[in-house]
Short mmCIF file of C-alpha atoms and ligand atoms in Angstrom, two decimals:
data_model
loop_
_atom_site.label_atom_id
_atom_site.label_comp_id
_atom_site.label_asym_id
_atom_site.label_seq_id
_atom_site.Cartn_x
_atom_site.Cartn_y
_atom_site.Cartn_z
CA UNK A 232 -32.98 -21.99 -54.80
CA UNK A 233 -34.84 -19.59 -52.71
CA UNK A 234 -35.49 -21.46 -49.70
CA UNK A 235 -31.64 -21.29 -48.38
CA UNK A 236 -31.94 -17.16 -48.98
CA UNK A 237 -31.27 -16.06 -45.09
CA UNK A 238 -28.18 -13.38 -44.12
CA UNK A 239 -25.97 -15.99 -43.26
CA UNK A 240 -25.99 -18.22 -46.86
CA UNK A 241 -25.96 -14.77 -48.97
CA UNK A 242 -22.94 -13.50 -46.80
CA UNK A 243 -21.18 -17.57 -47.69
CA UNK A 244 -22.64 -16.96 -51.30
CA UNK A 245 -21.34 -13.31 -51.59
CA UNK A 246 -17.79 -13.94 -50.18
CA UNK A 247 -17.51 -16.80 -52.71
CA UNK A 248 -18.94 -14.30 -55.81
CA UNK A 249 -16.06 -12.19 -54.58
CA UNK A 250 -13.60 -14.95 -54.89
CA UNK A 251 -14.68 -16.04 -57.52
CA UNK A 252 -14.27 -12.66 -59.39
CA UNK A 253 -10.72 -12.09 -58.03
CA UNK A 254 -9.69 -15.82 -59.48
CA UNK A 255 -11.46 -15.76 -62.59
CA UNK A 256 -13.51 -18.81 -61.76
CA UNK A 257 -14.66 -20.84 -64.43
CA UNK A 258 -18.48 -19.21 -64.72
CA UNK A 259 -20.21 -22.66 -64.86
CA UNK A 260 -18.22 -24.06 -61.87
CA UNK A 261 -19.20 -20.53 -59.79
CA UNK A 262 -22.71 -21.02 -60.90
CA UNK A 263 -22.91 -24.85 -59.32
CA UNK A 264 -20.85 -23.86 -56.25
CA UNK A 265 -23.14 -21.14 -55.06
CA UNK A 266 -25.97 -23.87 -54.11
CA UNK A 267 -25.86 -27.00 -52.00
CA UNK A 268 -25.84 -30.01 -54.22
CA UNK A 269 -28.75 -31.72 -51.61
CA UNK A 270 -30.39 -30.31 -48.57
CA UNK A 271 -33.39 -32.66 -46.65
CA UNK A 272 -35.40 -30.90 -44.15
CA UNK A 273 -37.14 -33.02 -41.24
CA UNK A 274 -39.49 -33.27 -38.53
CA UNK A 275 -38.04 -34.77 -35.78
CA UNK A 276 -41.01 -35.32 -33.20
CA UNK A 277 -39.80 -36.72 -29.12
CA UNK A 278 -41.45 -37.30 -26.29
CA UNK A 279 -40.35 -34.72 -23.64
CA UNK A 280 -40.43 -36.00 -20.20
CA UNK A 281 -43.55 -34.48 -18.87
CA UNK A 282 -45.55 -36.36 -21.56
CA UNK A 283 -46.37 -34.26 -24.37
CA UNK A 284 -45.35 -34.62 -27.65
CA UNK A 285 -43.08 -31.75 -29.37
CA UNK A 286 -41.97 -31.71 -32.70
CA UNK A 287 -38.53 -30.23 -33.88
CA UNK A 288 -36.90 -29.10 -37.04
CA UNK A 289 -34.25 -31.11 -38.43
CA UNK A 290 -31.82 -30.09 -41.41
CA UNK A 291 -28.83 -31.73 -42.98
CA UNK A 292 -26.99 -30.12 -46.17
CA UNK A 293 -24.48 -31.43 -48.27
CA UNK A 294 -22.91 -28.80 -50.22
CA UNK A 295 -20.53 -30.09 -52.61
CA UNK A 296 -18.87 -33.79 -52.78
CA UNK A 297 -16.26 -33.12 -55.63
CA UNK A 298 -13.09 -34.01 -53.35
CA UNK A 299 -14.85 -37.23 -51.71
CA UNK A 300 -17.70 -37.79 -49.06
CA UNK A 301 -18.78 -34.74 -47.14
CA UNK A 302 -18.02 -33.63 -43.26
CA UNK A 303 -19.55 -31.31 -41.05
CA UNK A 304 -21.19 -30.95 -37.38
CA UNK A 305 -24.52 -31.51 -36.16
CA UNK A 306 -25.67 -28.21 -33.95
CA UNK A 307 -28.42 -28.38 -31.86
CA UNK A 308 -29.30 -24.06 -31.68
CA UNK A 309 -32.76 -22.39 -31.42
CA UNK A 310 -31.24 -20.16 -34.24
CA UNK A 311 -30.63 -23.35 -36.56
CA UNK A 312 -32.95 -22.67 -39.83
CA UNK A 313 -32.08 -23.85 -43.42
CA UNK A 314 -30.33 -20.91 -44.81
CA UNK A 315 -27.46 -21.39 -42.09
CA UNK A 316 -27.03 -24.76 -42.33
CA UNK A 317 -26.68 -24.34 -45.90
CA UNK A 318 -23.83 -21.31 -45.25
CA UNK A 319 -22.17 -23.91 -42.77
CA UNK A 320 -21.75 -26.33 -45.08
CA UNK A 321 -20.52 -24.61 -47.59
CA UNK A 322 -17.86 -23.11 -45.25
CA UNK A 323 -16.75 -26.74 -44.43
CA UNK A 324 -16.32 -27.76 -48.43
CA UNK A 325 -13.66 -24.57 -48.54
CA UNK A 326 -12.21 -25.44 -45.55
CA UNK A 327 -11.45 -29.47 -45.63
CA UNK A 328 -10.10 -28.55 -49.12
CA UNK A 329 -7.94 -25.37 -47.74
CA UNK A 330 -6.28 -28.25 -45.40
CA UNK A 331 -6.20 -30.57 -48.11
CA UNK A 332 -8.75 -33.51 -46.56
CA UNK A 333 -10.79 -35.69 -49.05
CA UNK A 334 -13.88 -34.22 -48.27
CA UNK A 335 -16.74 -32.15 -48.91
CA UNK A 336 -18.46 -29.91 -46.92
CA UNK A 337 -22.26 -30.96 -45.19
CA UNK A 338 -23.55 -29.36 -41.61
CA UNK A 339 -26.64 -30.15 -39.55
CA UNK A 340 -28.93 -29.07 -37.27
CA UNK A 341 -31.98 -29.19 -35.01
CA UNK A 342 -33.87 -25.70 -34.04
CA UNK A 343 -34.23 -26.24 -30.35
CA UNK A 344 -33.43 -24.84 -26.99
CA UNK A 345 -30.64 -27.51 -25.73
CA UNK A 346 -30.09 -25.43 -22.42
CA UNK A 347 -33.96 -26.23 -21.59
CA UNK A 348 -33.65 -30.30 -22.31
CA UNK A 349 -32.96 -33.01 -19.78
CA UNK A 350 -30.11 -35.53 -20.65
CA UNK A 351 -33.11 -38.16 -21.80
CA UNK A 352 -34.49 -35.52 -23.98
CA UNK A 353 -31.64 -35.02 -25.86
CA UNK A 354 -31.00 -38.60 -26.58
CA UNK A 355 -34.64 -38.96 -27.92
CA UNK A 356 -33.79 -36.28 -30.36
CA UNK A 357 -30.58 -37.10 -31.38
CA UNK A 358 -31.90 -40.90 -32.01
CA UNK A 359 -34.96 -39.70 -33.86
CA UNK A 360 -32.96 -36.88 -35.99
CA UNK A 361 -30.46 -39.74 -36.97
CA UNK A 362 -33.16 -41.88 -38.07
CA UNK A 363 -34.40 -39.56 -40.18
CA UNK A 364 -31.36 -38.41 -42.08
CA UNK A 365 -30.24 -41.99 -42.14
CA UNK A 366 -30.42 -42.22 -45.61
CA UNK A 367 -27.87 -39.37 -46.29
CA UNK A 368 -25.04 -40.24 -43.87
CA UNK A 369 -22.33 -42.99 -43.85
CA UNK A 370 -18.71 -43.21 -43.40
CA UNK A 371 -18.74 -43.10 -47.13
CA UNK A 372 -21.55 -40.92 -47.76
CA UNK A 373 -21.16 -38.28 -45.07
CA UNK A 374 -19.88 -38.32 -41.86
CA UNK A 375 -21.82 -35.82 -39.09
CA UNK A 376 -19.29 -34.40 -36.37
CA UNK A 377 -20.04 -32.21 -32.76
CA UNK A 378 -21.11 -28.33 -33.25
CA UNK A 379 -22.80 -25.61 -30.76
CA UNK A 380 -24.41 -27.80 -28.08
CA UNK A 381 -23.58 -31.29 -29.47
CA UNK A 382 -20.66 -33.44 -27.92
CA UNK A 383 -18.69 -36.99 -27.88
CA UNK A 384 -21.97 -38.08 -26.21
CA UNK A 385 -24.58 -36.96 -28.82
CA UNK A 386 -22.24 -38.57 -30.97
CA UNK A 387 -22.16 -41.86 -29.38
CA UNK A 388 -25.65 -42.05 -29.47
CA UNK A 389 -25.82 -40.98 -33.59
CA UNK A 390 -23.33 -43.99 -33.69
CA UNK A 391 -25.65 -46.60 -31.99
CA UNK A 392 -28.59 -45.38 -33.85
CA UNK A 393 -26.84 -45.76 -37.26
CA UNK A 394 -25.39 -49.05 -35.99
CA UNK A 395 -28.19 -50.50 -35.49
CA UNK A 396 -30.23 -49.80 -38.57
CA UNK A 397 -27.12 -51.55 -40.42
CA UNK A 398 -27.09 -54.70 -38.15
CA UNK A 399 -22.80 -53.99 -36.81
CA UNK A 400 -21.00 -51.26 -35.46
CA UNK A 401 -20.12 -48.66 -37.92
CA UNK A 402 -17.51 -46.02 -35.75
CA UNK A 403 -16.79 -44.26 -39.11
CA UNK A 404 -20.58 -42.73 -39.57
CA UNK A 405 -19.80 -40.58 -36.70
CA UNK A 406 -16.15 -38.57 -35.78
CA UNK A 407 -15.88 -36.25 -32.28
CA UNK A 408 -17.11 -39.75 -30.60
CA UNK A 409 -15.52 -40.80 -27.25
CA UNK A 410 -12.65 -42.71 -27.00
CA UNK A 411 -14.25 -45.44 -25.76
CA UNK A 412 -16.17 -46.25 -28.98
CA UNK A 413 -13.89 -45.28 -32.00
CA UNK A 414 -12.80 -41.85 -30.89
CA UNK A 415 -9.67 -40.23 -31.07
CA UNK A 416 -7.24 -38.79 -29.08
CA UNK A 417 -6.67 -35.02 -29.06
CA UNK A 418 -10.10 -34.51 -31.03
CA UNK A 419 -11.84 -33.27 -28.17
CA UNK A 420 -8.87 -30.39 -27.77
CA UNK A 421 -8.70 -29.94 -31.51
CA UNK A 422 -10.42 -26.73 -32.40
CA UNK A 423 -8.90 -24.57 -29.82
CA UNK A 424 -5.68 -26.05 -30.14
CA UNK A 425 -5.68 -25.31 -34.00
CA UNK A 426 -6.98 -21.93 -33.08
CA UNK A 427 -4.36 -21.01 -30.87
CA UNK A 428 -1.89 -22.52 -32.74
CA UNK A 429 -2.82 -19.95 -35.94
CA UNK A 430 -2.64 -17.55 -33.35
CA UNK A 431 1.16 -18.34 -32.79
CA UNK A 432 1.83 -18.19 -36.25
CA UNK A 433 0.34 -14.73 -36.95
CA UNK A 434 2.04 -13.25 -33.86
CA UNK A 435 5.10 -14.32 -35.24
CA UNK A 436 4.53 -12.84 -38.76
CA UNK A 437 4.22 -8.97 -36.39
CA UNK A 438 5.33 -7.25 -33.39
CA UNK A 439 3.40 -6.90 -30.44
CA UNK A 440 5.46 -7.10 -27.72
CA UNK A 441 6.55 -10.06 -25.25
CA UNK A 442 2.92 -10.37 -23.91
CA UNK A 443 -0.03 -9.71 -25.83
CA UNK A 444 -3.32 -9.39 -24.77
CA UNK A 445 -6.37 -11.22 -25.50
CA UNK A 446 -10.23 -11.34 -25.37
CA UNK A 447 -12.09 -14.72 -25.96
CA UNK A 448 -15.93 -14.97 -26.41
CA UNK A 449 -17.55 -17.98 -26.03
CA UNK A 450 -16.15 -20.77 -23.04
CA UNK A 451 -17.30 -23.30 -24.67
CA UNK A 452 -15.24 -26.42 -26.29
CA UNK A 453 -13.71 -23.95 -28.76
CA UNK A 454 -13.35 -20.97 -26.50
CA UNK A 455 -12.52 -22.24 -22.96
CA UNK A 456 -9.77 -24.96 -25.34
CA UNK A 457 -8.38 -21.89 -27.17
CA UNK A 458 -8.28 -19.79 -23.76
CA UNK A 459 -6.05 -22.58 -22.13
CA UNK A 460 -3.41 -22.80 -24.84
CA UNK A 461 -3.06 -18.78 -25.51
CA UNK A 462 -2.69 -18.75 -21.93
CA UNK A 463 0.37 -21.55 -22.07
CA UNK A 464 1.47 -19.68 -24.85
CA UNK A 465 2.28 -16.49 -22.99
CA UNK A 466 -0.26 -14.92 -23.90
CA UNK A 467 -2.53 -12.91 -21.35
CA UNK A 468 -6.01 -13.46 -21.80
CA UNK A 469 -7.63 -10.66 -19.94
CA UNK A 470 -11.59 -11.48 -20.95
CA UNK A 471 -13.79 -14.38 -21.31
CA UNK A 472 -17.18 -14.83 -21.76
CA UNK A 473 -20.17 -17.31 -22.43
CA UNK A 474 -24.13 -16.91 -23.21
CA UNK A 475 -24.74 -15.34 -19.62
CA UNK A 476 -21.70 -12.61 -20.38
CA UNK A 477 -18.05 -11.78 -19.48
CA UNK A 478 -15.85 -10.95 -16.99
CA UNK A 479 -12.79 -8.75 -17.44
CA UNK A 480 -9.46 -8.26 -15.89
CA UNK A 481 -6.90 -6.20 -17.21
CA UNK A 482 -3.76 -8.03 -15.02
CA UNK A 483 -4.77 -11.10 -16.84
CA UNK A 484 -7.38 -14.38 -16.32
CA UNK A 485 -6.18 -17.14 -14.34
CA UNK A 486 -6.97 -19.51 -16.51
CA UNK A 487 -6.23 -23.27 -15.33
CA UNK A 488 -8.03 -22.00 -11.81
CA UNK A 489 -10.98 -20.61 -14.36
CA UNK A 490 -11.11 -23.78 -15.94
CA UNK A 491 -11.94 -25.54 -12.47
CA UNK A 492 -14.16 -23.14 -12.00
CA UNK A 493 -16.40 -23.33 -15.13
CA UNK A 494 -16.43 -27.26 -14.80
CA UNK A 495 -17.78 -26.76 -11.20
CA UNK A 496 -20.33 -23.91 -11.90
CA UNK A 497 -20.73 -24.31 -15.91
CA UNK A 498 -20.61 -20.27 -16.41
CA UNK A 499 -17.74 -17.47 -16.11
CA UNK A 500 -19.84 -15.27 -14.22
CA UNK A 501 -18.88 -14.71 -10.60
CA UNK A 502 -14.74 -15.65 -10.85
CA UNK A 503 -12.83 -14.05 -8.73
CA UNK A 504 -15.85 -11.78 -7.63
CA UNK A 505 -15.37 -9.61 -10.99
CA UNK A 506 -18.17 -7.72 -12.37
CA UNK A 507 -19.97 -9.02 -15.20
CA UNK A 508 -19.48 -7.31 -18.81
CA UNK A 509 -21.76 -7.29 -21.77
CA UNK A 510 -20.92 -9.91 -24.77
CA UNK A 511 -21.04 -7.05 -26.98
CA UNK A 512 -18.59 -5.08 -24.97
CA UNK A 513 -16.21 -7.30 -24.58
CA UNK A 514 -15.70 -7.47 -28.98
CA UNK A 515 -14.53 -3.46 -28.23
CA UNK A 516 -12.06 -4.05 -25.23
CA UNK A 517 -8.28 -2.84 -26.03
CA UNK A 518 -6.86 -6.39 -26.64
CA UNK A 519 -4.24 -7.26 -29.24
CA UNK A 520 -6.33 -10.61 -30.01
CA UNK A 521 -10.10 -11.15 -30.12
CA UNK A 522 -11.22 -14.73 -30.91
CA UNK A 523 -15.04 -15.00 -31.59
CA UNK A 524 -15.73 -18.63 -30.44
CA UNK A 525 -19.60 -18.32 -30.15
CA UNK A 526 -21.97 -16.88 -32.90
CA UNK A 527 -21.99 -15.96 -36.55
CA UNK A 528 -22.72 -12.52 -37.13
CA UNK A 529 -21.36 -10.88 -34.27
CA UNK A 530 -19.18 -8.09 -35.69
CA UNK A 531 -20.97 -6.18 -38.51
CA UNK A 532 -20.77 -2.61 -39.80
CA UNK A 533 -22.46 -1.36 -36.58
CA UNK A 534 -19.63 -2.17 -34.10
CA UNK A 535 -16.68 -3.21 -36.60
CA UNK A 536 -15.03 0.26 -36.30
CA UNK A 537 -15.38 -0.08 -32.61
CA UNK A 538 -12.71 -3.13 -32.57
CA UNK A 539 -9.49 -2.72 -31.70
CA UNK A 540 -7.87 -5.92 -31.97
CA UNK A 541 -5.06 -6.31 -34.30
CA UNK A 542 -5.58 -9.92 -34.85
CA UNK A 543 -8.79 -11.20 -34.84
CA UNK A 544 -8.98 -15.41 -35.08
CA UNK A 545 -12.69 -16.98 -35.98
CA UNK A 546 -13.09 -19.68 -33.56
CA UNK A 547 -16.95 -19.50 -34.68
CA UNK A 548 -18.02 -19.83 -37.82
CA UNK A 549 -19.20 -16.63 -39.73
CA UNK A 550 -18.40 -14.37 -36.65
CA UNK A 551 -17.39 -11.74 -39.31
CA UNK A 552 -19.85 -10.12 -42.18
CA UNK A 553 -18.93 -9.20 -45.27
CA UNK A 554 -19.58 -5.57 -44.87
CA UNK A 555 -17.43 -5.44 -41.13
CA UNK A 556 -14.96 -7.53 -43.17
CA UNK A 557 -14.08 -4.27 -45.31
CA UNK A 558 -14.34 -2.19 -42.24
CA UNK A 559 -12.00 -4.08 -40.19
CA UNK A 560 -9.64 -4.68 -43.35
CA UNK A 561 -9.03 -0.80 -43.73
CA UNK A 562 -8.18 -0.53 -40.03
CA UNK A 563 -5.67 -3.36 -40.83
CA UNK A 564 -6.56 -5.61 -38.56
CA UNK A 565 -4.85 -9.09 -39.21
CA UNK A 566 -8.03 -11.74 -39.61
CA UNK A 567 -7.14 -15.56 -39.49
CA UNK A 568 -10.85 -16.64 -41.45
CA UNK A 569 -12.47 -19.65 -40.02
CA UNK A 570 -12.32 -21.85 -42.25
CA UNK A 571 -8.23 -22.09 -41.35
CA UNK A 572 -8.34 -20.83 -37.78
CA UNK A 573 -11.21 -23.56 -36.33
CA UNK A 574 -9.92 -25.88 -39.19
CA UNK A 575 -8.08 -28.04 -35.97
CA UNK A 576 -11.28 -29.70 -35.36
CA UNK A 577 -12.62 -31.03 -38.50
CA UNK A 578 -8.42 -31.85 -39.63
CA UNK A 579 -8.69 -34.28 -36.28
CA UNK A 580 -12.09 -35.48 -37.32
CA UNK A 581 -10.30 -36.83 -40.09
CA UNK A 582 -7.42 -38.31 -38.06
CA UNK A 583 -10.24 -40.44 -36.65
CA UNK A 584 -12.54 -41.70 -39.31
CA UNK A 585 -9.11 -42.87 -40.98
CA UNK A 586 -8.44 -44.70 -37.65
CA UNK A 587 -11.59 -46.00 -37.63
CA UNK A 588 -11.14 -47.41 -41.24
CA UNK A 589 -8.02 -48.97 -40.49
CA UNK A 590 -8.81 -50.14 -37.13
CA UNK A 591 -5.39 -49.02 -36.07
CA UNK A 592 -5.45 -46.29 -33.40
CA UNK A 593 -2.44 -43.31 -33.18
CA UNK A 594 -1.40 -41.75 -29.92
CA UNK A 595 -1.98 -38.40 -28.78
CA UNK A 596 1.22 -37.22 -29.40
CA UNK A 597 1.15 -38.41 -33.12
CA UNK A 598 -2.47 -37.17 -33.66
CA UNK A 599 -1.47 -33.52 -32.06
CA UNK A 600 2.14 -33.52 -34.27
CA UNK A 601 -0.12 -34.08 -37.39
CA UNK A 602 -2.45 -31.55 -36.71
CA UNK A 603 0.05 -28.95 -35.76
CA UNK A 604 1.69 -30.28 -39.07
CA UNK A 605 -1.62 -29.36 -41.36
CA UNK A 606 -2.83 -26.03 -39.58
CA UNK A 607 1.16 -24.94 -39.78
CA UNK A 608 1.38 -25.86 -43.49
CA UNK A 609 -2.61 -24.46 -44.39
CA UNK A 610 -1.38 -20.92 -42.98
CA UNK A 611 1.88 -20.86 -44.49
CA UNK A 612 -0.42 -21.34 -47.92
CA UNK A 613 -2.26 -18.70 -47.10
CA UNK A 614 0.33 -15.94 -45.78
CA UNK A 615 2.10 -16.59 -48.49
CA UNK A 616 -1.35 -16.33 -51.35
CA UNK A 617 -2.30 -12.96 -49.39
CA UNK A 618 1.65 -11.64 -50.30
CA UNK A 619 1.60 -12.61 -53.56
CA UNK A 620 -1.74 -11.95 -54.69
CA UNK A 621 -2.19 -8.77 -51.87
CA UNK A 622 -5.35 -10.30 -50.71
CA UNK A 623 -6.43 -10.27 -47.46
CA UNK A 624 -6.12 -13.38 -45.81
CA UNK A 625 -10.10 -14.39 -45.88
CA UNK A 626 -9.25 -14.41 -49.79
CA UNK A 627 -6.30 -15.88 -50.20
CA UNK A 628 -7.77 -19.08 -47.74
CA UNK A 629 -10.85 -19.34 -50.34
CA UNK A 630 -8.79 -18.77 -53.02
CA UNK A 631 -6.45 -21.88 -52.15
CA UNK A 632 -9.94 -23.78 -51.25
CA UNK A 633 -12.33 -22.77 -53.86
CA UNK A 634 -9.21 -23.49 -56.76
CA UNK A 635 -8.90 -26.55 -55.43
CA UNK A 636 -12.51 -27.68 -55.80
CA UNK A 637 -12.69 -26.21 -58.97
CA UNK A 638 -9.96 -28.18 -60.19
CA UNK A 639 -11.91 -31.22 -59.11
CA UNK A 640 -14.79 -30.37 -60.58
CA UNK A 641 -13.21 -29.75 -63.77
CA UNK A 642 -11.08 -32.78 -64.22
CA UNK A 643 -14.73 -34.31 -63.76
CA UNK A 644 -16.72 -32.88 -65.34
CA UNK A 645 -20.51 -32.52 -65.57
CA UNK A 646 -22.79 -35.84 -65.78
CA UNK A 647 -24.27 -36.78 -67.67
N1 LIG B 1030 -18.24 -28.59 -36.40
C1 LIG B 1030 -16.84 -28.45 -36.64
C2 LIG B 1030 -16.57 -27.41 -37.71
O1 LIG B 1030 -17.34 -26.51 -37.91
C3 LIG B 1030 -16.18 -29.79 -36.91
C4 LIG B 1030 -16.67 -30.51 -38.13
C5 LIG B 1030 -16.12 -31.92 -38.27
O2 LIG B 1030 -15.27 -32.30 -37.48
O3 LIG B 1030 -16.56 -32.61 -39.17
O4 LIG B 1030 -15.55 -27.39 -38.34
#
């Protein structure tokens, strides 16, 4: 199982050989969770608008199907390779079964430059990548979603392709769609909502005064979502940032106005006239909250004693590695792991494809009650785990998701 070996699936594989150790996992289970049970790799060859012929790399990994058919985004990322698709997917099996969902966890991706691609571009490659992983996906099978530089329109178009291999529309293959075709309400809101909403429930677990601080990088659907609720929260957010950097004030981001203001420019930079900041630099501001909402990898041992965050919320996946993980645990910083704090998307991708089954469509306010409902009950889970066990809280939330899958697995079995 060489081929996945990259930083980011030994960091997934070594967090779960911790877990695993600190639960007593059944050796045999451990063994077949520390692979993905299928992986396809593709070429996924488009036209590009000038005439010549380019071909991408496609991926789509299903890591483990014990608790029903498996979920997870599509990213389209000129970092995407096979080893981090892999980690990605395995992220998403412990964290639909941390939230209790049917599912198992699967992610996707294409290794391409989305910022450099015309609108007609990308629909060529999400069409073509769809065909070729056609045989993999279903609303039974597995069920793709939006990730870094996908959205409800890449998923529309997923949708028709599928569709029209089968011969009728088929909604389910496909969740993060619009509205229009099958979506649901509150789904494109989900992930930052669920982030700040673990963000609530941590601050009210500790003390830090009537108006905390915060630093957000990333602006987009996670970030700039996660941004607007702290900010209706009471929180202050004080820095933002996206791929061309940050900006920084320490009476506090307007944030509704900023919000206008990246729609209309599509970047940060240049709000209110304030100077520009480094991405890096804005991890090491003095904030009470810093929510990663754009890379994996981003705090490591070189800059995780630099942090000075008490809480720090994963709106990305992987933000944290394993060896900044210790660093930032002795400084006692309060981490809400991924896998529960950007759990608010995939929960409300779930909210949909059962919508979609029944053909019977909830409102916004019932879809965002729900999801408030599963992210409050997930973190209670874990708080409580982390007392009990005196984990941290990364453990205790793979604890209560790798147990679970194991339990599955067991009751089972092994075929043949
Ligand atoms: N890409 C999102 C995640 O990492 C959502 C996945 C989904 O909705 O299936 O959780």
């Amino acid at each position: 199982m060489q081929e996945f070996y990259n930083e980011t699936f030994l960091n997934a594989q070594k967090q779960l050989d911790h877990v695993a150790r600190m639960m007593n996992l059944d050796t045999g289970i451990h063994e077949r969770l520390r692979y993905p049970r299928k992986a396809l790799i593709v070429s996924v060859p488009i036209k590009l608008d000038n005439g010549q012929t380019r071909v991408y790399s496609g991926y789509r990994v299903q890591h483990d199907q014990s608790l029903g058919p498996t979920k997870g985004g599509i990213r389209f990322h000129h970092e995407v390779n096979l080893g981090e698709v892999a980690a990605l997917a395995m992220w998403m099996t412990w964290k639909c079964a941390l939230l209790n969902l049917p599912y198992g966890g699967a992610k996707g991706g294409v290794c391409c430059f989305p910022e450099e691609m015309s609108t007609a571009e990308m629909e060529r490659l999400a069409r073509r990548y769809t065909t070729e992983i056609l045989s993999m996906i279903g609303p039974e099978k597995d069920i793709p979603a939006p990730d870094m530089y996908t959205n409800e329109q890449t998923m529309a178009w997923i949708m028709d392709t599928y569709s029209n291999f089968i011969g009728y529309a088929v909604p389910g293959v496909v969740t993060g769609k619009p509205v229009a075709v099958g979506g649901s309400l509150g789904r494109r809101e989900a992930t930052g909502r669920g982030v700040a909403h673990t963000i609530k429930m941590a601050l009210e677990k500790m003390d830090l005064g009537d108006r905390p601080t915060a630093a957000v990088q990333g602006f987009g659907n996670v970030g700039s979502i996660t941004a607007k609720y702290l900010d209706l929260q009471g929180v202050k957010v004080v820095a933002v940032s996206d791929v061309q950097g940050g900006i920084h004030n320490p009476n506090g981001l307007d944030i509704p106005r900023l919000l206008n203001y990246v729609a209309d420019r599509g970047t940060v930079i240049g709000f209110d006239d304030l100077d520009s900041m480094d991405n890096k630099d804005l991890l090491e501001l003095d904030v009470d909250i810093l929510v990663p909402a754009a890379l994996a990898n981003v705090v490591t041992e070189h800059n995780a004693d630099k942090l000075k965050c008490k809480i720090l919320a994963e709106g990305a996946n992987g933000p944290v590695t394993p060896e900044a993980d210790k660093i930032l645990q002795e400084k006692g910083v309060f981490i809400i792991p991924g896998i529960l704090a950007n759990a608010g998307g995939v929960v409300v991708s779930y909210f949909e494809w059962v919508q979609d089954i029944q053909h019977l469509f909830w409102t916004e306010d019932q879809v965002n009650e729900k999801l408030a409902y599963l992210m409050g009950r997930a973190f209670e889970e874990v708080y409580n785990v982390s007392q009990a066990k005196k984990v941290d809280n990364r453990t205790a939330a793979m604890m209560i998701g790798v147990g679970r899958v194991a339990s599955a697995k067991i009751l089972r079995g092994l075929y043949p």
